[in-house]
XYZ file of C-alpha atoms in Angstrom:
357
model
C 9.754 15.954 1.989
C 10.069 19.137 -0.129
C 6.761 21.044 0.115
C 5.223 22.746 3.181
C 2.360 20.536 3.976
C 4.661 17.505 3.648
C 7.212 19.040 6.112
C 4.027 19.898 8.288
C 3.134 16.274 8.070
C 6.593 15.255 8.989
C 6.607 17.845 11.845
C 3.490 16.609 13.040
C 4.213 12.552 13.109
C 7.579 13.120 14.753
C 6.080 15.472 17.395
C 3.215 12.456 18.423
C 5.091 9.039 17.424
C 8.178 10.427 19.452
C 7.605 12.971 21.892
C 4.730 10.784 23.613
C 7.138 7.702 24.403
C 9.691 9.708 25.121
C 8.023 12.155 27.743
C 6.296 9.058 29.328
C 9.397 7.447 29.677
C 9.849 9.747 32.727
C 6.839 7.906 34.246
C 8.374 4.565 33.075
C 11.809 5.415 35.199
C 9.424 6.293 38.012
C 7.950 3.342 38.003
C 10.631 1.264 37.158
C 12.265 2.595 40.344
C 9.383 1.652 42.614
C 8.742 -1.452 40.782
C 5.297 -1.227 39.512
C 3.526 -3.266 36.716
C 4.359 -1.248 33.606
C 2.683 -3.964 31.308
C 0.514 -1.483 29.847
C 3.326 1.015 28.658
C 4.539 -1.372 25.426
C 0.814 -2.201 24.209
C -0.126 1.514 24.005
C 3.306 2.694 22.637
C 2.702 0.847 19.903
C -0.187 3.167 18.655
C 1.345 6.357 18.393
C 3.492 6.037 14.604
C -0.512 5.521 13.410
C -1.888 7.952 15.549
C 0.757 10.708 13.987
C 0.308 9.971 10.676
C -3.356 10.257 11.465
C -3.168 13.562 12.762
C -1.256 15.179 10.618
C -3.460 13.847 7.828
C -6.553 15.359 9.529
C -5.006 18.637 10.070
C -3.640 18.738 6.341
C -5.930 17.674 4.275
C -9.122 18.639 6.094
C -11.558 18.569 2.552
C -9.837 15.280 1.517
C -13.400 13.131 0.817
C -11.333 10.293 0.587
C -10.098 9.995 3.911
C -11.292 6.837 6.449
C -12.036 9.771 8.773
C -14.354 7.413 10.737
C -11.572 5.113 11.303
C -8.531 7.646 11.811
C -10.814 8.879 14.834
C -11.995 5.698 16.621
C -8.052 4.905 16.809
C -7.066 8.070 18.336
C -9.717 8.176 20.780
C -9.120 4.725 21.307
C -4.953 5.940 21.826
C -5.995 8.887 23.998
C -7.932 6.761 26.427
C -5.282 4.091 26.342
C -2.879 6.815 27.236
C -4.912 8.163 30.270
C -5.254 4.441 31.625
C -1.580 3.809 31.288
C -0.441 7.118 33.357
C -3.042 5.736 35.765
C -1.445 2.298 36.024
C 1.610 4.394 37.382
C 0.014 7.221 39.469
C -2.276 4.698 41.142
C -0.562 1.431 41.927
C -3.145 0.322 44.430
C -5.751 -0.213 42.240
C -5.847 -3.324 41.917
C -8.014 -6.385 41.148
C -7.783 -10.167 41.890
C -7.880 -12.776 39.032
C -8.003 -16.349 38.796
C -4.054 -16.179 37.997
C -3.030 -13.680 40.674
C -3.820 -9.822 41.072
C -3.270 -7.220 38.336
C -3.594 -3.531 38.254
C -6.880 -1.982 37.156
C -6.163 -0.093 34.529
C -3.149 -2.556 33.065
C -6.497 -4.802 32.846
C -8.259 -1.936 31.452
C -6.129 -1.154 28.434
C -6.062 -4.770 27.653
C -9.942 -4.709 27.002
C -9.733 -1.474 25.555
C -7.669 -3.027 22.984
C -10.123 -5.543 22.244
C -13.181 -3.170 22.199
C -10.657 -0.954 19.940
C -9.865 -3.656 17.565
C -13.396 -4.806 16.818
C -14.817 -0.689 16.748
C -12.044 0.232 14.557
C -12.964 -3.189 12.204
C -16.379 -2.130 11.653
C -15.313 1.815 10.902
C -13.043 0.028 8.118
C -15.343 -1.918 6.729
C -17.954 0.918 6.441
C -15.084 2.535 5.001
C -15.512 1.202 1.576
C -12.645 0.237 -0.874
C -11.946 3.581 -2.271
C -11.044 4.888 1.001
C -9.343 2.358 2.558
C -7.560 1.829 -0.820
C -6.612 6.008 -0.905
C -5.226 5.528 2.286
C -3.462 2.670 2.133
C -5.420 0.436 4.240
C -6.803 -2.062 1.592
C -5.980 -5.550 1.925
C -4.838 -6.950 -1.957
C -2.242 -9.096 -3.696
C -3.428 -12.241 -1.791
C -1.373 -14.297 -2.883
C 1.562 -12.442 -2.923
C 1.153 -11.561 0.812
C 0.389 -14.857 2.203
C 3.425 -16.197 0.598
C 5.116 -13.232 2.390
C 4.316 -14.380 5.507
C 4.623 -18.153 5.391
C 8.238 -17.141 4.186
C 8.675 -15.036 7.912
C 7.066 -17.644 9.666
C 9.801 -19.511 8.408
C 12.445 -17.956 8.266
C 11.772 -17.155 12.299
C 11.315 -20.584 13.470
C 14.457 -21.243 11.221
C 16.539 -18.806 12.677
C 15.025 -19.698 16.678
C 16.596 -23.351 15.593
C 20.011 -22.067 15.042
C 19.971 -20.026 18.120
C 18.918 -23.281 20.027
C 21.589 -25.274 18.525
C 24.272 -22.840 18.994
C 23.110 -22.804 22.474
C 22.983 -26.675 22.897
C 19.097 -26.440 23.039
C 18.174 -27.847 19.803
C 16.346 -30.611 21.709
C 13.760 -27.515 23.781
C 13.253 -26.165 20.975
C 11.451 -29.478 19.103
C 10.065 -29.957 22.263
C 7.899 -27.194 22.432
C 6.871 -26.937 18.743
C 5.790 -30.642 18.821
C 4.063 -29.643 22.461
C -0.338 -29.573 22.144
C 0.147 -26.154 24.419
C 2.396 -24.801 21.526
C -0.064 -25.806 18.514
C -3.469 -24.394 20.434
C -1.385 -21.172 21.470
C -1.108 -21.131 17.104
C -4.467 -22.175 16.710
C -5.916 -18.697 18.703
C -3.439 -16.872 17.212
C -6.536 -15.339 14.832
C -8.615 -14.563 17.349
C -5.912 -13.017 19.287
C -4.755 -11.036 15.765
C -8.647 -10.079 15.615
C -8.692 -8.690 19.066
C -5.939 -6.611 19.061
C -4.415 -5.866 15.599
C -4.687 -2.333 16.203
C -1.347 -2.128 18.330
C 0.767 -3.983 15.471
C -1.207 -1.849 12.703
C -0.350 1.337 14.901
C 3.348 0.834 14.490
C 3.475 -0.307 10.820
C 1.012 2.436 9.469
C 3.645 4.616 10.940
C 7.021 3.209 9.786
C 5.743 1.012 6.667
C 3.514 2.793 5.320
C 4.116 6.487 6.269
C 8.046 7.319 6.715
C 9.561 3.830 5.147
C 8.568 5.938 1.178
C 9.148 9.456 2.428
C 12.872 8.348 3.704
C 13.319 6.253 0.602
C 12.663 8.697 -1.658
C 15.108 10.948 -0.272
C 17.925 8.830 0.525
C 17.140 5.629 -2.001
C 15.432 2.065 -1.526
C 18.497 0.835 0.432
C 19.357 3.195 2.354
C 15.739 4.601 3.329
C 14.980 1.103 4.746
C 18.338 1.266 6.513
C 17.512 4.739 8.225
C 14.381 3.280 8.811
C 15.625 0.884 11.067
C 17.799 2.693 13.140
C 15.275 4.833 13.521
C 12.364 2.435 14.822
C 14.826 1.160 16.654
C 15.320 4.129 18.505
C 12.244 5.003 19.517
C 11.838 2.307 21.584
C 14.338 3.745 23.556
C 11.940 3.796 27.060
C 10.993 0.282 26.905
C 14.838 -0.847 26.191
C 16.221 0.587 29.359
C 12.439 0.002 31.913
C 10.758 -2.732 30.683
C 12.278 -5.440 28.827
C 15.229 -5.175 30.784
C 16.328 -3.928 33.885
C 17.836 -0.432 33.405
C 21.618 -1.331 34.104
C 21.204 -3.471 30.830
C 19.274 -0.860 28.512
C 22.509 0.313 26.766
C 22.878 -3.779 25.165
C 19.189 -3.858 24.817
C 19.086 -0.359 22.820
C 22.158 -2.068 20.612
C 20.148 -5.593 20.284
C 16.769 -3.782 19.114
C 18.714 -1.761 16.428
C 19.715 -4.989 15.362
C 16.223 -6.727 14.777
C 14.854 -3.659 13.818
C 17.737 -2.848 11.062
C 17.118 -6.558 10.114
C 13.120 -6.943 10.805
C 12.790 -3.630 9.132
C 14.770 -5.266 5.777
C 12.588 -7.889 5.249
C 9.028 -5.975 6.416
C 10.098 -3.399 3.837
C 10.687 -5.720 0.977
C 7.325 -7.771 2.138
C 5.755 -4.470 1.753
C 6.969 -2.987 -1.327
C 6.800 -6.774 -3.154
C 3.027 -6.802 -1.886
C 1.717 -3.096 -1.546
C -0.480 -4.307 1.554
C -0.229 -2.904 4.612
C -1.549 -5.965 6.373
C 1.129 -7.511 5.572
C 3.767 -6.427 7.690
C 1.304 -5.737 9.892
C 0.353 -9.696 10.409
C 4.157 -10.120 10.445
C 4.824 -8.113 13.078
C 2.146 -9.516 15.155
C 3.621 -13.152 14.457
C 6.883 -11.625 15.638
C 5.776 -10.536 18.682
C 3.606 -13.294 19.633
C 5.516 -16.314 18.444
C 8.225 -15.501 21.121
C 5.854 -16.625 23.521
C 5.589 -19.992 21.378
C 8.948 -20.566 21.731
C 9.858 -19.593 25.271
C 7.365 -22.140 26.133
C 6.161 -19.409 28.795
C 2.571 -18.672 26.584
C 2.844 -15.158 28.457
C 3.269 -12.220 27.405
C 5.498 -12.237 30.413
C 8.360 -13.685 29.007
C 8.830 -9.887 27.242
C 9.864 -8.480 30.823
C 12.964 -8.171 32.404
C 15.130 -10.232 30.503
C 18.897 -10.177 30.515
C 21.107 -9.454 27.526
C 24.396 -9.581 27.500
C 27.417 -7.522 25.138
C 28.623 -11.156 23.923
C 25.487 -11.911 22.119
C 25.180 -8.950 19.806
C 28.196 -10.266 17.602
C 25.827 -13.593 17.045
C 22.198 -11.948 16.730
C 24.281 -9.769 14.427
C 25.342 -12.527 12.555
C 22.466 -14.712 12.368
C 20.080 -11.689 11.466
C 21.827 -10.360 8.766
C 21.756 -14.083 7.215
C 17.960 -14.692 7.885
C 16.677 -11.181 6.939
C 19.409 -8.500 6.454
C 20.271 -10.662 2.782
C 16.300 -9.036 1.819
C 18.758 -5.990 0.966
C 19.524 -7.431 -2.251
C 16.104 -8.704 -3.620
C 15.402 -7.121 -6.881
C 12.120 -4.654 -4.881
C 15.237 -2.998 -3.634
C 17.541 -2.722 -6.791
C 15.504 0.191 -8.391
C 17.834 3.361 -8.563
C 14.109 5.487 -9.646
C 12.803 6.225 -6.958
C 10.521 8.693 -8.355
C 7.822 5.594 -8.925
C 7.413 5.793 -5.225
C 4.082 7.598 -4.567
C 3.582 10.639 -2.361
C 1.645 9.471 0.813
C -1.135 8.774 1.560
C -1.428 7.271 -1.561
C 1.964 5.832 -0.426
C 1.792 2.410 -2.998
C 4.783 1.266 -4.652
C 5.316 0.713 -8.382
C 6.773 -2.596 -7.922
C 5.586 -4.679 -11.462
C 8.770 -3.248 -12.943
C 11.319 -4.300 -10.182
């Protein structure tokens, strides 16, 4: 983080991935005071790490040949629209429309389609892409086999640790219940076509921390302790949602503690996925199981179940606990025992040197 145009960079991401959540959080308090569908708030959050790194990209390295230019601005068009729609979703409640399942606000509705339109616009601008850009930029899918067996080790490891937060509860017996349920296993069967349709959210927040600030924070502070900065701050910047959406705002101070938590731990293991794998895609596919297999195991099938949820002080000694166990142990695999961290890569060729770890 030593030169100009990296600080720039830095400036840049911060200024987009953090001041846009933050400043809309003001809307979310409004809204969360009038109680008003704020659904669309968390989906389009989730694109503004990418978007930052995008700009400041664009507006550093304006000659750069290499750069997925094509793609960088179909997402942030795609952000800016989903931005206007979800300040609309607050400033005009009545809209409104009637669905088979109840009534919904427009523009919630909107961004939801958006997303989907977004998804499949941006897959086509990647493709055309070619390999050489998409691998300059780190946006190449490679190591196959490495990065499935990444993932089939999360998938794992979170049904594993659901299991011993159902037995600890006495609720072993749900639990088995709803994985051996037909609902559960064709919720997991669309899963793909869901991923398809709206990847872009869950590759809009790892592009930013993974990919972007996870090397430029390791590199300064070491492997270890990078990942751990890492996670506090992701953690952070979910801030808004913590205290007006997933939980009623008398709880957000828990909630804020909880999310450090997962995304201290989370952050661990998506780290060491990523340096073990150098593939974007995969923490990006593992964040999008994270997200989407709580629904799974709720047995809700809703997004829904995110909302309003209650979290109490006594809990954060066990998800402590049980996170560091399942993920936080990642801390010692040998992709984070290099002391050299000079084989890290500059972004955006941001690849790590791992066949020596």
């Amino acid at each position: 983080m030593g030169s100009k145009t990296e600080k720039r960079q830095l400036y840049i991401f911060i200024a987009i991935a953090y001041g846009i959540p933050y400043l809309l959080g003001l809307l979310m308090w409004y809204g969360s005071l009038n109680q008003l569908n704020l659904s669309a708030f968390p989906v389009t959050q989730m694109l503004y790490p990418a978007m930052g790194v995008m700009f400041a990209f664009l507006l550093t390295r304006r000659e750069d040949k290499e750069m997925p230019k094509a793609f960088y601005i179909c997402f942030i068009l795609n952000t800016i629209i989903s931005i206007v729609l979800t300040v609309l979703s607050v400033l005009m409640p009545d809209a409104i429309v009637t669905l088979p399942g109840g009534t919904i606000s427009v523009f919630c509705l909107a961004v939801q389609y958006l997303m989907a339109a977004g998804s499949i616009i941006c897959l086509i601008c990647l493709i055309a892409a070619g390999k050489k850009k998409r691998g300059a930029y780190g946006i190449r899918w490679k190591n196959g086999r490495s990065s499935v067996g990444c993932i089939l080790l999360f998938t794992i490891l979170y049904l594993g640790r659901v299991a011993v937060f159902d037995g600890l509860a006495g609720e072993l017996g749900k639990f088995v219940s709803i994985m051996t349920s037909a609902e559960a296993w064709i919720f997991i069967a669309v899963m793909p076509l869901n991923f398809l349709t709206g990847y872009i959210a869950f590759f809009g927040e790892e592009y930013g921390w993974r990919y972007y600030l996870q090397p430029l924070l390791q590199k300064k502070f070491g492997l270890r302790k990078g990942v751990l900065i890492l996670g506090v701050v992701w953690g952070l910047w979910h801030l808004p949602l913590d205290f007006f959406y997933y939980v009623k705002p008398e709880y957000g101070a828990v909630m804020t503690v909880n999310q450090i938590i997962n995304c201290v731990t989370l952050g661990i293991f998506l780290g060491y996925a990523y340096m073990k794998t150098e593939n974007i895609w995969v923490p990006v596919i593992i964040h999008f199981l994270n997200n989407n297999l709580i629904m799974v195991i709720s047995g809700a099938f809703s997004a829904d179940v995110l909302e309003n949820n209650s979290v109490s002080w006594l809990e954060i000694p066990v998800t402590l606990l049980i996170n560091v166990l399942v993920f936080g142990l990642f801390i010692f695999a040998k992709q984070y025992r290099e002391k050299d961290t000079s084989r890290i890569k500059d972004v955006p060729a941001a690849s790590y040197s791992v066949s020596n770890l």
